[in-house]
Short mmCIF file of C-alpha atoms in Angstrom, two decimals:
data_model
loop_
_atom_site.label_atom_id
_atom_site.label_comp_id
_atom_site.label_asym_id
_atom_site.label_seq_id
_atom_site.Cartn_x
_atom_site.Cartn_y
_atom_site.Cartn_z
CA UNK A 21 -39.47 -15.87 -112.75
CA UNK A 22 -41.82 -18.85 -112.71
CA UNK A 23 -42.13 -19.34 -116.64
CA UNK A 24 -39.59 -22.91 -116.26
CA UNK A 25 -42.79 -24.61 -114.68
CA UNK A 26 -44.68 -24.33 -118.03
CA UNK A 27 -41.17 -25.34 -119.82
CA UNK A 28 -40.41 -28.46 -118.06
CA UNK A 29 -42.16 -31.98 -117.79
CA UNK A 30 -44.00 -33.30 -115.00
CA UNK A 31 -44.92 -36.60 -113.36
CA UNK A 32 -47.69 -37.25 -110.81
CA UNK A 33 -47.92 -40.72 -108.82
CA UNK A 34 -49.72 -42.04 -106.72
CA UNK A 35 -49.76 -45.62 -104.83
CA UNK A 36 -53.68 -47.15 -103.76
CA UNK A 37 -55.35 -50.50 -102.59
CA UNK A 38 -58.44 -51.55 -103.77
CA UNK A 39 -61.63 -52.85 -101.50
CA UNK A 40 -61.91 -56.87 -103.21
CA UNK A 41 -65.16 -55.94 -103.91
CA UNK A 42 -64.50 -54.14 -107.26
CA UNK A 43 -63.07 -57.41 -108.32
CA UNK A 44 -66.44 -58.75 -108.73
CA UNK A 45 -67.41 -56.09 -111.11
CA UNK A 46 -67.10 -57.26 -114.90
CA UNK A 47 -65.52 -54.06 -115.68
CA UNK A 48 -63.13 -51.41 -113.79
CA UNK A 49 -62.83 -47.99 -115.86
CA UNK A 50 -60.28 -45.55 -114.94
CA UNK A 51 -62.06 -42.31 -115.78
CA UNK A 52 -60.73 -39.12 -115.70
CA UNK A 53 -62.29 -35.75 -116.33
CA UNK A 54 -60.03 -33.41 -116.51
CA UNK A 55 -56.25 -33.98 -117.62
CA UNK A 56 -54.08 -30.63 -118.77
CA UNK A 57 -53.34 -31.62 -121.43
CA UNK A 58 -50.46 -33.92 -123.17
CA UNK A 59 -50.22 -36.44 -120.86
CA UNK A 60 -49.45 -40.61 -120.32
CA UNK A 61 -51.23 -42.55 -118.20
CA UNK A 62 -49.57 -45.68 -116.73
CA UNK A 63 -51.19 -48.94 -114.52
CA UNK A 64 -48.68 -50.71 -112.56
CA UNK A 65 -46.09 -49.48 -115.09
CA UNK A 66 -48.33 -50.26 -118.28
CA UNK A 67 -48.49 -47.53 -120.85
CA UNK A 68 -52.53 -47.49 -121.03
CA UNK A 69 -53.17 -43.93 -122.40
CA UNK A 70 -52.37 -40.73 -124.02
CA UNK A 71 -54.58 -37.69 -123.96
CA UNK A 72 -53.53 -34.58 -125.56
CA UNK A 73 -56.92 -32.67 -125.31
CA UNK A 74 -57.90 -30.66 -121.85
CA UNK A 75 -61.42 -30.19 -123.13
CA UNK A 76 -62.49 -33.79 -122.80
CA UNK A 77 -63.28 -36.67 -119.88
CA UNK A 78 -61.34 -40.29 -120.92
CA UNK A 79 -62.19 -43.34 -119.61
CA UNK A 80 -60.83 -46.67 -120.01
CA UNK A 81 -60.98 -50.44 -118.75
CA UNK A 82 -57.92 -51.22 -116.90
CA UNK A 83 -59.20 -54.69 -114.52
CA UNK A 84 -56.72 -56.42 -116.65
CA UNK A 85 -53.90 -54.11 -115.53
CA UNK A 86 -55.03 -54.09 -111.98
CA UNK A 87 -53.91 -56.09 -108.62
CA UNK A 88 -55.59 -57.40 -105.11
CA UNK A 89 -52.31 -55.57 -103.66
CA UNK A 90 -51.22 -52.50 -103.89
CA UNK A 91 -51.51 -50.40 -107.32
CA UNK A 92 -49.28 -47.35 -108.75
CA UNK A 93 -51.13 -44.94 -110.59
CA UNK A 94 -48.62 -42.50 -112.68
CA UNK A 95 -49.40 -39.69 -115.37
CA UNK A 96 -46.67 -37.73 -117.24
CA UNK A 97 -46.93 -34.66 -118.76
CA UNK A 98 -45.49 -32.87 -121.08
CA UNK A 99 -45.12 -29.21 -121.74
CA UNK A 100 -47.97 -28.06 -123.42
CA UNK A 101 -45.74 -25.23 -124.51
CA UNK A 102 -42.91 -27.20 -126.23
CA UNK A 103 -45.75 -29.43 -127.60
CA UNK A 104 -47.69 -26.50 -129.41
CA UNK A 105 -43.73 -25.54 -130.79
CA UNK A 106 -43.72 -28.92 -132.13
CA UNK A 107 -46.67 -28.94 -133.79
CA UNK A 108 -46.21 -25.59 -134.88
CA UNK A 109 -43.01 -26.72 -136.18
CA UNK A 110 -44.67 -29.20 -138.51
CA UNK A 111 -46.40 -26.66 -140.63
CA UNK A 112 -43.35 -24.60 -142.48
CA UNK A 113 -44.33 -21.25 -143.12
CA UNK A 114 -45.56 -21.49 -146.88
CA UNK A 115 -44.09 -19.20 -149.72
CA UNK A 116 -47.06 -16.67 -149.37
CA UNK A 117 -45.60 -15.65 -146.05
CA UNK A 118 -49.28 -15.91 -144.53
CA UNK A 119 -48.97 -18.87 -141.48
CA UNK A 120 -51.46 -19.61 -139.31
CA UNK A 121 -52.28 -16.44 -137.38
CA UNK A 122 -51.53 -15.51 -134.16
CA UNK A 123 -47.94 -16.75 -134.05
CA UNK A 124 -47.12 -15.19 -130.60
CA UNK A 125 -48.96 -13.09 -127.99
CA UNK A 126 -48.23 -9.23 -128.00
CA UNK A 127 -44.29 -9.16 -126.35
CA UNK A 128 -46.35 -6.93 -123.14
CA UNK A 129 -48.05 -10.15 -122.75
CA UNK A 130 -45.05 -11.79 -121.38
CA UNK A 131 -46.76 -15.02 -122.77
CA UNK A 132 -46.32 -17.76 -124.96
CA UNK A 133 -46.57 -18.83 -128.57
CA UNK A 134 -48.76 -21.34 -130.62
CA UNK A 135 -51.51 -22.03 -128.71
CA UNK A 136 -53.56 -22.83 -131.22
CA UNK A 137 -52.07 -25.87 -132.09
CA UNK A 138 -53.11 -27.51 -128.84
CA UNK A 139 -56.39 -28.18 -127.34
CA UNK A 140 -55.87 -26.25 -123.96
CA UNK A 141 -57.41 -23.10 -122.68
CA UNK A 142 -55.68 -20.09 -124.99
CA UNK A 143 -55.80 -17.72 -122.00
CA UNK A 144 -53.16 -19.92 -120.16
CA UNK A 145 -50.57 -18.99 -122.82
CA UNK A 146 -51.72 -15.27 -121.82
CA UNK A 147 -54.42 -13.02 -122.62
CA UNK A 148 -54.87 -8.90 -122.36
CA UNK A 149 -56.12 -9.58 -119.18
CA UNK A 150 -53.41 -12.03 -117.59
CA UNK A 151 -50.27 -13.30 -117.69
CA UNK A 152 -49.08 -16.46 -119.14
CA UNK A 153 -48.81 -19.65 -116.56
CA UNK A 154 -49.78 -22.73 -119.43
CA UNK A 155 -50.66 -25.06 -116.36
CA UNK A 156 -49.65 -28.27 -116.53
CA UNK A 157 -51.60 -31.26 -114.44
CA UNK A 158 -54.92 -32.93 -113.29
CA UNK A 159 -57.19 -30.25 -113.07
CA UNK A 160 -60.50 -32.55 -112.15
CA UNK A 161 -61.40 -35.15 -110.34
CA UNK A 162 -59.96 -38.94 -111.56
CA UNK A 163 -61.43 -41.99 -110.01
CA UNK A 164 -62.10 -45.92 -110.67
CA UNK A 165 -66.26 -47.27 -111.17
CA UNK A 166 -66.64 -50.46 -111.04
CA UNK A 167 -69.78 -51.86 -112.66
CA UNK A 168 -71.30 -54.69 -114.33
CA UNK A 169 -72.45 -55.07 -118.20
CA UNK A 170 -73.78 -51.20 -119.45
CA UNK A 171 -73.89 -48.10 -117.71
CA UNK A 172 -74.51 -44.76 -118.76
CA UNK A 173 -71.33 -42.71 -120.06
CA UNK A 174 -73.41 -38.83 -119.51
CA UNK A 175 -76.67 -37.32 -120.53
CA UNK A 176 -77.31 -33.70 -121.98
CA UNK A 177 -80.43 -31.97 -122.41
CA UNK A 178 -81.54 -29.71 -125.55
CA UNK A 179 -84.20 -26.73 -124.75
CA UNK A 180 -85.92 -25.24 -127.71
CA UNK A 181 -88.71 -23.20 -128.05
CA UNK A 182 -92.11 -24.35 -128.98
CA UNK A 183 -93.93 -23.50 -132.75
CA UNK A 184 -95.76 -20.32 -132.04
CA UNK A 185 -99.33 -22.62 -133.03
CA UNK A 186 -98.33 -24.76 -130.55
CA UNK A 187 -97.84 -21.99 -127.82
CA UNK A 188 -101.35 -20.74 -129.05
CA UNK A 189 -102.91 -24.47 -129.06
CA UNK A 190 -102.24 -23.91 -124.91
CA UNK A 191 -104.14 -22.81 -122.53
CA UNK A 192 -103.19 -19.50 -121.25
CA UNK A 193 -103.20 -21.02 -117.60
CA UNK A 194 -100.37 -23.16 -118.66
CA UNK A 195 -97.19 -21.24 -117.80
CA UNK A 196 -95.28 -18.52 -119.51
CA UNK A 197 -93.23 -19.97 -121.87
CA UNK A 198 -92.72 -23.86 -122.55
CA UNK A 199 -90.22 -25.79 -124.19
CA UNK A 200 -89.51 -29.21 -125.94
CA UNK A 201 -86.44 -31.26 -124.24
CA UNK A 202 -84.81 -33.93 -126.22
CA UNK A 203 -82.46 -36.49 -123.80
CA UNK A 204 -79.31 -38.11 -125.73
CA UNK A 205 -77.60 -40.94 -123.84
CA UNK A 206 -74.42 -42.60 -124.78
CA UNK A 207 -74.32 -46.06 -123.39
CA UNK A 208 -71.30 -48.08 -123.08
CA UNK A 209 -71.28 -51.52 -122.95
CA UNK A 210 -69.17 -54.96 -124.72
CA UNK A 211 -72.26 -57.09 -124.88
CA UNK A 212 -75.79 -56.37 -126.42
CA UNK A 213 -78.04 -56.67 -123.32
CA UNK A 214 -81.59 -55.67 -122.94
CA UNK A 215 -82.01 -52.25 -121.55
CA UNK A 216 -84.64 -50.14 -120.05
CA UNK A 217 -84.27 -46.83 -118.18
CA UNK A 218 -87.07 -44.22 -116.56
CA UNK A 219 -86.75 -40.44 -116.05
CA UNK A 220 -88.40 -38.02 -114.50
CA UNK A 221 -87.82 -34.13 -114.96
CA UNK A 222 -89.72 -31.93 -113.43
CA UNK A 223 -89.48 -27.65 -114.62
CA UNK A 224 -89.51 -25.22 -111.39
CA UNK A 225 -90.39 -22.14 -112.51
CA UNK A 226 -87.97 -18.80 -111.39
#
């Protein structure tokens, strides 16, 4: 009854003003962290993105785009289902026979087909456990960040286990188990400018 929402196209809008302030920043990224999936992002009617992956956060300078008064903020989307046909549709099926498998979900599914040719959550195009909805829409949060020069895009953390000499090397008063912890940071910036940064992590144990 409800399969036409995952059929059709979609188009969220939304009018804001900005505090002055930002307008002192050197930079004004648009960043958003969740977009499902093949969408276009427009700025006061400028095309400035298209996304096609749900998996991912975007972000983008837009202060050029932006005004003091009032700004429209609009994001279409398009089926992910017709997209994944369309893509599908680009790969004939060769003269072995053998495409790229699974084609379509079990007909008791009640889903849909190709969903591996777009980077969206498979289980939205149905699963054994669920019905097929393929969402469509801004599924975390989206915001503006002002800032000045660099800033720091996101930081992970790696755990692994220690040698088995160096476990040893410690004294058994130490803790249970200990691990080494490497920090990757991805740092965006336009300029090279001198940069320093501190961190402290501290390891509760359970």
């Amino acid at each position: 009854e409800y399969a036409w929402i995952a059929l059709d196209d979609w188009t969220y809008s939304h009018h804001f003003r900005l505090d002055p302030d930002i307008f002192l920043s050197d930079n004004i990224d648009l960043i958003a962290e969740g977009l499902d999936t093949v969408a276009s992002i427009f700025i006061n009617d400028n095309l400035i993105l298209e996304t096609n992956n749900q998996f991912r956060q975007y972000s983008l300078d837009i202060k050029q785009f932006l005004d003091p008064g009032i700004n429209k903020l609009m994001i279409t989307f398009r089926s992910g289902v017709a997209y994944a046909k369309a893509e599908h549709d680009k790969y004939p099926m060769p003269p072995t026979g053998l495409g790229i498998p699974p084609d379509c979900p079990l007909p008791i599914q009640h889903g849909f087909c190709h969903f591996n040719f777009i980077r969206k959550s498979p289980s939205s195009f149905s699963w054994d456990w669920g019905p097929g909805y393929a969402p469509i829409g801004i599924w975390k949060p989206i915001y503006l960040l002002g800032y000045n020069k660099t800033k720091i895009n996101y930081v992970t953390f790696h755990a692994a286990p220690l040698s088995l000499d160096a476990q040893n090397s410690l004294s058994n008063n130490c803790c249970d188990w200990n691990v080494s912890l490497g920090i990757h940071m991805q740092i965006s910036s336009r300029t090279s400018v001198p940069f320093s940064a501190e961190m402290r992590i501290r390891l509760d144990a359970p």
